[in-house]
Coordinates of C-alpha atoms in Angstrom, one line a residue:
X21 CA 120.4 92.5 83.2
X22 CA 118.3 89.2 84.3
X23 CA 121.0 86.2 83.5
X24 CA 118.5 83.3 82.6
X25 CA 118.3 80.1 84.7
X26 CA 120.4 77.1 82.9
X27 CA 117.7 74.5 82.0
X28 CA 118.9 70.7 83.4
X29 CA 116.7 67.6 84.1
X30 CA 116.6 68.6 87.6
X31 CA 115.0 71.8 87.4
X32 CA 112.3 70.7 84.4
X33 CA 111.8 68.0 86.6
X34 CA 110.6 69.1 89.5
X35 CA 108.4 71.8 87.4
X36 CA 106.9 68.6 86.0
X37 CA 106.2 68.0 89.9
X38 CA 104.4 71.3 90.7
X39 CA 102.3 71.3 87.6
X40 CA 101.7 68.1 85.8
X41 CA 99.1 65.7 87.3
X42 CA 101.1 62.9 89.5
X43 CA 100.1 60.0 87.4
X44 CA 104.2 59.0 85.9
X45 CA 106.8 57.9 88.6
X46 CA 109.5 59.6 86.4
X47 CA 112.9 59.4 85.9
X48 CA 114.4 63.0 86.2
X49 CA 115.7 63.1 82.6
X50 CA 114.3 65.9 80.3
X51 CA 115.3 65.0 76.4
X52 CA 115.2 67.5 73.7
X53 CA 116.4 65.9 70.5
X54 CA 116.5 62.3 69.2
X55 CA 117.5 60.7 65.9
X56 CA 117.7 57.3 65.2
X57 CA 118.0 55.0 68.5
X58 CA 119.8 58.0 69.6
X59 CA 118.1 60.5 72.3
X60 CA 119.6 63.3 74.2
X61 CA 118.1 64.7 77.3
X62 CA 119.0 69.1 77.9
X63 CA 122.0 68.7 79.3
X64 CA 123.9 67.3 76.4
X65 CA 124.0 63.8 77.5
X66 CA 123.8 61.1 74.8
X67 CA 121.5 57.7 75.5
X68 CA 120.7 54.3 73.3
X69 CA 117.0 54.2 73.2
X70 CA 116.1 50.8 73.6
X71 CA 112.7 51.6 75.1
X72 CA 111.8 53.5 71.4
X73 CA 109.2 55.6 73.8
X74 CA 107.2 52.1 74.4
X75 CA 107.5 50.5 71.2
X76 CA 106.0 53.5 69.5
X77 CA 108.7 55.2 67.5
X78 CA 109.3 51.8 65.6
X79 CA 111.5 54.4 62.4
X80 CA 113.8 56.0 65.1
X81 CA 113.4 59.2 66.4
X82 CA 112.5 62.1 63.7
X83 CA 113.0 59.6 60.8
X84 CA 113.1 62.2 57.7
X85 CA 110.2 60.7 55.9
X86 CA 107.9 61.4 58.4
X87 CA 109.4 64.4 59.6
X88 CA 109.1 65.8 55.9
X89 CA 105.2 64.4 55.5
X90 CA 104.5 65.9 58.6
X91 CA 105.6 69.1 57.7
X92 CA 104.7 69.3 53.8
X93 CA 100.9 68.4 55.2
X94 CA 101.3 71.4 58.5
X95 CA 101.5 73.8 56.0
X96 CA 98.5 72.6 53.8
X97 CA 96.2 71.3 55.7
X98 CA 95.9 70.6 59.5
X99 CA 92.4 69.5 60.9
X100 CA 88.8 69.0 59.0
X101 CA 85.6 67.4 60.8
X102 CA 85.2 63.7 60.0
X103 CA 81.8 65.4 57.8
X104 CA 84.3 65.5 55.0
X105 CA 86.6 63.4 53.2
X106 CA 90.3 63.9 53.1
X107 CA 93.5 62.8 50.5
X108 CA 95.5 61.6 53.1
X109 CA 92.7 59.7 55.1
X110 CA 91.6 57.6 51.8
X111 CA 95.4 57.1 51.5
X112 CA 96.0 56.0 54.7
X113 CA 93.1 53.7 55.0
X114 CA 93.8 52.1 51.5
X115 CA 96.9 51.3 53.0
X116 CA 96.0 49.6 56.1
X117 CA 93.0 47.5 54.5
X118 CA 95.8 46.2 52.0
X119 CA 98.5 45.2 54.7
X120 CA 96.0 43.9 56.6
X121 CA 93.4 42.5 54.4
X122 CA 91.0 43.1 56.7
X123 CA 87.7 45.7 54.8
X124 CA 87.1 48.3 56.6
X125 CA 89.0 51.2 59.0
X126 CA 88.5 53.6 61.6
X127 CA 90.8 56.4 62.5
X128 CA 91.2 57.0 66.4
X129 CA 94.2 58.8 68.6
X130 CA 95.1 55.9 70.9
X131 CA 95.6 52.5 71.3
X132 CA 92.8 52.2 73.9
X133 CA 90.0 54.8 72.0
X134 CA 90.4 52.1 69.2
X135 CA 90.1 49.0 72.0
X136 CA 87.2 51.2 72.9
X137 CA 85.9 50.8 69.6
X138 CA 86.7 47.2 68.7
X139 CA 84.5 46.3 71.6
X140 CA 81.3 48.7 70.4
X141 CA 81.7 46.7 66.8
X142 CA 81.8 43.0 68.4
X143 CA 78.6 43.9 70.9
X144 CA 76.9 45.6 68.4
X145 CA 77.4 42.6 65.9
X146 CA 76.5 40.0 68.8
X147 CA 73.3 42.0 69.3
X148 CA 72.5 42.2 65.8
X149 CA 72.7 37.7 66.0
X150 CA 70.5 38.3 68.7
X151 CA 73.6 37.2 71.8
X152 CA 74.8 38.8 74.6
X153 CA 77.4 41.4 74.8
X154 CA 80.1 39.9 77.1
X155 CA 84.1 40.0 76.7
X156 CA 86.2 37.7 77.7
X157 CA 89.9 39.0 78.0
X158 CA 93.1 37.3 79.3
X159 CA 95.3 37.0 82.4
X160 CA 98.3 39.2 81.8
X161 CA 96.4 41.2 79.0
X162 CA 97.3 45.0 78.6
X163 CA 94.4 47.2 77.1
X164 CA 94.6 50.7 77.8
X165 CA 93.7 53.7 80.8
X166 CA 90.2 53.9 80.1
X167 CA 87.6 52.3 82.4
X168 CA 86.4 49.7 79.7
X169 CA 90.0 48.8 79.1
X170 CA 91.2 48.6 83.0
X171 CA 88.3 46.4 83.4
X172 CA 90.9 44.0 81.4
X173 CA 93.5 44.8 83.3
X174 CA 95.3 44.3 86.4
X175 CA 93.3 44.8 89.8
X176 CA 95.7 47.1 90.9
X177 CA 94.7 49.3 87.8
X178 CA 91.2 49.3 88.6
X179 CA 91.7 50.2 92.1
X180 CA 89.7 53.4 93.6
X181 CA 87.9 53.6 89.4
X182 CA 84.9 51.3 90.8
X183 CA 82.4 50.1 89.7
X184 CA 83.9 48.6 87.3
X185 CA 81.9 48.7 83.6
X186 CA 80.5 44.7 83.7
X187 CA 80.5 42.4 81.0
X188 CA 84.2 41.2 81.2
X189 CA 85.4 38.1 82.1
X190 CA 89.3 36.9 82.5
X191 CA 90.5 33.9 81.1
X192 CA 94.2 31.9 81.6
X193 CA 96.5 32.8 78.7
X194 CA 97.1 29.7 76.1
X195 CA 95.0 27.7 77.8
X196 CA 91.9 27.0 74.9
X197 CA 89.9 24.2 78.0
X198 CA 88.9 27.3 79.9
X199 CA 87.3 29.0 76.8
X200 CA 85.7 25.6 75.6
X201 CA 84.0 25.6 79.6
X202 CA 82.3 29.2 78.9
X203 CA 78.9 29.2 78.1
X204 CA 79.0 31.2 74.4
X205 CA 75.5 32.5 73.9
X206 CA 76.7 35.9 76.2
X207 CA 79.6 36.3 74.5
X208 CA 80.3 38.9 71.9
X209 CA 83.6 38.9 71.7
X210 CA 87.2 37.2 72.9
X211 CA 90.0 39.7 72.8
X212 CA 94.1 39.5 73.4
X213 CA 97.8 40.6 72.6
X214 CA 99.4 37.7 70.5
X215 CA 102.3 38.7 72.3
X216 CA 101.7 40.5 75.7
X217 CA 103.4 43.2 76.2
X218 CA 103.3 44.8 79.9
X219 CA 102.2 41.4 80.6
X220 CA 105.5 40.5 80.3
X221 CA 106.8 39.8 76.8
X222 CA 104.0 36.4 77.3
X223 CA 103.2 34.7 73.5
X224 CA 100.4 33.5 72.0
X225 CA 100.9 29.4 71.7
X226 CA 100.3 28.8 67.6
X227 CA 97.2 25.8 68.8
X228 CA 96.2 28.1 70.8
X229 CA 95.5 31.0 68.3
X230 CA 94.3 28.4 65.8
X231 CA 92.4 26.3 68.0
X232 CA 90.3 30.0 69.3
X233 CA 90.2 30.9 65.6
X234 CA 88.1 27.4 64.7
X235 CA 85.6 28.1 68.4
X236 CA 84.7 31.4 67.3
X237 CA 84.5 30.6 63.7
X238 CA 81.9 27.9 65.3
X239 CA 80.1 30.1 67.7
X240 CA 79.8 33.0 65.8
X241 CA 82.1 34.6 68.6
X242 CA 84.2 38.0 67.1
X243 CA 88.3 37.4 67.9
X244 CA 89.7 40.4 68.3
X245 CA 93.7 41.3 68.1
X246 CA 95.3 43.7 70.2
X247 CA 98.2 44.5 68.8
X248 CA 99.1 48.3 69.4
X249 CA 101.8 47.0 70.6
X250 CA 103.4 44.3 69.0
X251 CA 102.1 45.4 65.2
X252 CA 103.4 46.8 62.3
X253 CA 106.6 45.0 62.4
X254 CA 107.9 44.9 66.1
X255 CA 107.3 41.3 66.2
X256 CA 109.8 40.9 62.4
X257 CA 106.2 40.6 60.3
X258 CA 104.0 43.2 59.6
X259 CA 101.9 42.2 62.2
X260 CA 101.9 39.6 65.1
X261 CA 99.1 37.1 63.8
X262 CA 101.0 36.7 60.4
X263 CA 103.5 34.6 62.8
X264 CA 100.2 32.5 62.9
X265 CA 98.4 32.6 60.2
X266 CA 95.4 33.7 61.9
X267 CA 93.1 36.4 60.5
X268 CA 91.3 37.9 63.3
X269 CA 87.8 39.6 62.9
X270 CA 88.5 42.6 64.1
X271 CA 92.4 44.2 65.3
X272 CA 93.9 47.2 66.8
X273 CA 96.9 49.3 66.1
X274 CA 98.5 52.4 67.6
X275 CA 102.0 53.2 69.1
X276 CA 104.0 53.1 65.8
X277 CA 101.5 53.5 64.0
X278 CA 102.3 57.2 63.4
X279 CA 106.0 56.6 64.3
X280 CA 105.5 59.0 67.7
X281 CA 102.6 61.6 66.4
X282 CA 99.4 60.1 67.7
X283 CA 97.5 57.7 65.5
X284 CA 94.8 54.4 66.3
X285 CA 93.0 52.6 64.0
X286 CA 90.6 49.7 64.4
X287 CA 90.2 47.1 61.7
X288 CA 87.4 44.9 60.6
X289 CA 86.6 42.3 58.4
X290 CA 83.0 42.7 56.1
X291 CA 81.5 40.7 58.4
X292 CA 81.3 42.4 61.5
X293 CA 81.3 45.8 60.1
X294 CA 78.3 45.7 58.5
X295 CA 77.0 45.6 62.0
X296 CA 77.8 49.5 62.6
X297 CA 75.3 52.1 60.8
X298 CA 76.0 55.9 60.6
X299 CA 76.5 57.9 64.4
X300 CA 77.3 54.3 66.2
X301 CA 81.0 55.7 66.6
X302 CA 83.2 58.8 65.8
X303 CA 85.6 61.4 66.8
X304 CA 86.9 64.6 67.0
X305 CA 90.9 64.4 66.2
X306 CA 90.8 60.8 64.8
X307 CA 92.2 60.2 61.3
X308 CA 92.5 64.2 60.6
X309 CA 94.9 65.3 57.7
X310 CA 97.9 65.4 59.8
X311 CA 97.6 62.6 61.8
X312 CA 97.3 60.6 58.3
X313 CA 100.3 61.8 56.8
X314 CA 102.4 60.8 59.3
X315 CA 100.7 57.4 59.3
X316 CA 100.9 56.8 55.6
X317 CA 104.6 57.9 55.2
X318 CA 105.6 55.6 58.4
X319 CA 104.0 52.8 56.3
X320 CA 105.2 53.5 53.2
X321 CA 108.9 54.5 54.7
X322 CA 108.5 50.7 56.9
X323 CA 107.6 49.0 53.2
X324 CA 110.6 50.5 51.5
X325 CA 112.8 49.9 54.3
X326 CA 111.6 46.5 54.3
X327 CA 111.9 46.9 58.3
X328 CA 109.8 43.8 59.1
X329 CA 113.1 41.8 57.9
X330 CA 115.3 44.3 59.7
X331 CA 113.3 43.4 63.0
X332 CA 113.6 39.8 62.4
X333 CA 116.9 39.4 61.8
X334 CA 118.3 41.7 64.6
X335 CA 115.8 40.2 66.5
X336 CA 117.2 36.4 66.2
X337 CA 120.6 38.2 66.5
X338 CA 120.0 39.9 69.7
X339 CA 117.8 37.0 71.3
X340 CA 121.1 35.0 70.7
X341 CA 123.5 37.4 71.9
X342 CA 121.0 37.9 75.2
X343 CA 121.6 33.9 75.6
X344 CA 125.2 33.9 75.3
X345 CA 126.0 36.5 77.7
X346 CA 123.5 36.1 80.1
X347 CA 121.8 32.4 79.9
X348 CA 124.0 31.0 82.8
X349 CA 123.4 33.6 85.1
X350 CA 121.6 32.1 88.3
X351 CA 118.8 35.2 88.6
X352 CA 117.7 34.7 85.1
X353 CA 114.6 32.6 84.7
X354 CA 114.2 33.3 80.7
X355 CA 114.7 34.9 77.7
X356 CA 111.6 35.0 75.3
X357 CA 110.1 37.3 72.5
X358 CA 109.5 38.0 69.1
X359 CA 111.8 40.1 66.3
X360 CA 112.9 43.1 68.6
X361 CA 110.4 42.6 71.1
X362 CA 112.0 40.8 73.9
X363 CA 111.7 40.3 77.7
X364 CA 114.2 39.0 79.9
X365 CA 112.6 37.7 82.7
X366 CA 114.9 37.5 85.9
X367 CA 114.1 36.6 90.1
X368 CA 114.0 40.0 91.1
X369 CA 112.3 43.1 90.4
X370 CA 113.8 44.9 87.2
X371 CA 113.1 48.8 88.0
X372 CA 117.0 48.8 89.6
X373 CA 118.1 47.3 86.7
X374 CA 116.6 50.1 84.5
X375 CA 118.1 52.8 86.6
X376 CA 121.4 51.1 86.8
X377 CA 121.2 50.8 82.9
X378 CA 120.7 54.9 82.7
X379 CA 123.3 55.2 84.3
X380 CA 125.8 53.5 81.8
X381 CA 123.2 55.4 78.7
X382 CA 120.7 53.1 77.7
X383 CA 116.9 53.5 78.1
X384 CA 115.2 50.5 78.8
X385 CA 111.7 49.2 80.9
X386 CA 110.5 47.2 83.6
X387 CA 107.4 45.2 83.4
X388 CA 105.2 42.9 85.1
X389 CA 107.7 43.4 88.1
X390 CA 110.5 40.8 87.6
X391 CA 110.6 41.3 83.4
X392 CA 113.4 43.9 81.3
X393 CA 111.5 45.1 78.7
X394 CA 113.5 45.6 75.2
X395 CA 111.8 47.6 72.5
X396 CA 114.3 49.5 70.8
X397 CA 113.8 51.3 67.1
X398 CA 113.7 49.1 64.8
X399 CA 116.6 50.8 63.2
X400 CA 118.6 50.5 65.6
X401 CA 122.2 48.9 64.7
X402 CA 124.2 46.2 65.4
X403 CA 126.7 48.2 67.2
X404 CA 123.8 50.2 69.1
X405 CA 122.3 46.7 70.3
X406 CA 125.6 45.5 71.6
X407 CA 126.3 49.2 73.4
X408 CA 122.7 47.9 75.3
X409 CA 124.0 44.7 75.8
X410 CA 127.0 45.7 77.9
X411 CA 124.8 48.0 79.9
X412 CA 122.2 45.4 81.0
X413 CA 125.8 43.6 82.4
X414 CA 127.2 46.1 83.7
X415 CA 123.9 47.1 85.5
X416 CA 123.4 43.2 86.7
X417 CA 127.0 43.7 88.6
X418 CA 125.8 46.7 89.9
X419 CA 122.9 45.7 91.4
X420 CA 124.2 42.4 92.7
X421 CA 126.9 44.5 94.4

């Protein structure tokens, strides 16, 4: 009789290495159940998720609502053609126009399919005004894989994908003199995070926002908000530009959007979407039955458990905490973020730190090199976020030794 091979991380991953295309530097840790800020990876081992699978799983892992939606709507009704309309679709987008208040919706899988499609709505309502169809994007800005959306990114991102697709143009972050020196009649649209994320937890200055607000209000410019990642209530308010009072024209959202099933979704005020006539954009899997359940019961589930607050508060809490413990230490530069979005920016590259920091069981990030990248559940608790706490010290001794 064949005894079967025990699975551990070490074996699953190194069958990740022999069949999976070599695009993740991963960790060798295979999980197989979550709950809450909780995770465990197949060989029992219990972690604090303060990495919430990039900001995505905003509810906690398998959070009963949208397990149950998910479920109920799997056994009814899985996939139809955007040809047809669907219960949960009319749902869902009623329900993002409303939190929003921006008109009109469209239903995509990613964050970067609906950057993709942001950017088709602002140059096809520039052309329509009769102006070019340039973008002008930010220093430090995050937008996606695709080739449009490296074309925003870092040059090591776009590296061996040339030629690059033209049209974009970087800009300093918070700094409203270089957008007032562009020429506007080529623009079509100015996009950016309100608060960066791989960037490096970097935010939005409130003249800044409202000053960009007024210039494209005056040149007839779109203003487009990126904020799959710090939306629906990472930031401790529904979404980052309520912080500011800015409406945007157009915005995007993913990651916790459909609280870890895959769900985009581009929004857009009247104005510009009466730009976009029938066959100027769909998809396949975008906004189908499933997808939409999951999206309207994280919403509804977010609104009941007024998490917004919940982010806010243990944000302040943890932001203070982070300050207490480690504000003196001589490698740390600074603390910044929003709600439970939060970066601690030190002098040395942070990727040690993370491993260190596994080690001790809590998942956390490195970004933008020399940044420790916090993005737990929402959920999470007090006692969880002080668990974290003690790891990022104990990790900092670590290292140093």
């Amino acid at each position: 009789m064949l005894v079967k091979e025990k699975t551990t991380n070490e074996s699953l991953h190194q069958l990740d290495r022999q069949y999976y295309l070599p695009t993740f530097d991963r960790f060798p840790l295979a999980f197989s159940r979550g709950s809450g800020a909780r995770l465990w990876d197949v060989e029992g081992n219990e972690y604090i998720d303060a990495l919430a699978g990039i900001a995505v799983c905003n509810l906690g892992h398998c959070h009963p609502r949208v397990v149950q939606a998910i479920q109920q709507q799997a056994s009814r009704l899985i996939h139809i053609s955007n040809f047809f309309v669907s219960e949960p679709q009319v749902a869902f987008s009623k329900k993002l126009v409303a939190l929003s208040g921006l008109g009109r919706v469209f239903l995509s899988n990613s964050g970067a399919e609906a950057v993709e499609g942001a950017i088709k709505i602002a140059r096809k309502y520039a052309r329509s005004k009769g102006r070019g169809g340039d973008i002008l994007y930010m220093k430090g800005s995050f937008h996606g894989r695709t080739l449009a959306t490296i074309a925003m990114g870092k040059e090591r991102m776009q590296r061996g994908f040339g030629p690059m697709p033209a049209g974009f143009h970087q800009l300093p972050f918070n700094d409203m003199d270089a957008v007032r020196k562009i020429g506007s009649k080529d623009i079509a649209a100015v996009i950016l995070e309100p608060v960066q994320g791989e960037g490096g937890i970097n935010i939005a200055e409130p003249c800044f926002l409202r000053a960009l607000r007024e210039w494209c209000n005056q040149e007839d410019v779109v203003l487009i908000f990126d904020e799959v990642q710090c939306g629906l209530c990472r930031t401790g308010a529904w979404f980052a530009k309520d912080h500011y009072e800015v409406q945007p024209d157009i915005m995007t959202l993913a990651k916790g959007l459909g609280n870890g099933l895959p769900v985009g979704a581009i929004l857009s005020n009247e104005k510009v979407s009466q730009a976009i006539e029938f066959g100027d954009h769909g998809t396949t899997f975008g906004g189908n039955p499933l997808a939409c359940a999951a999206g309207l019961a994280t919403l509804q589930a977010m609104e009941e458990e007024n998490i917004n607050e919940q982010a806010r508060q243990k944000g302040f809490w943890l932001k203070e905490k982070l300050e207490e413990r480690f504000g003196a230490h001589p490698g740390l530069v600074e603390i910044r973020g929003l709600g439970l979005m939060i970066g601690l920016e030190f002098t040395f590259e942070t990727k040690p730190l993370v491993k260190k920091m596994m080690e001790y069981g809590v998942l956390a990030n490195a970004t933008a090199g020399k940044v420790l990248r916090l993005v737990p559940p929402l959920v999470i608790t007090y006692e969880e976020l002080e668990k974290a706490i003690d790891a990022i010290e104990r990790a900092l001794e670590a290292v140093e030794q």
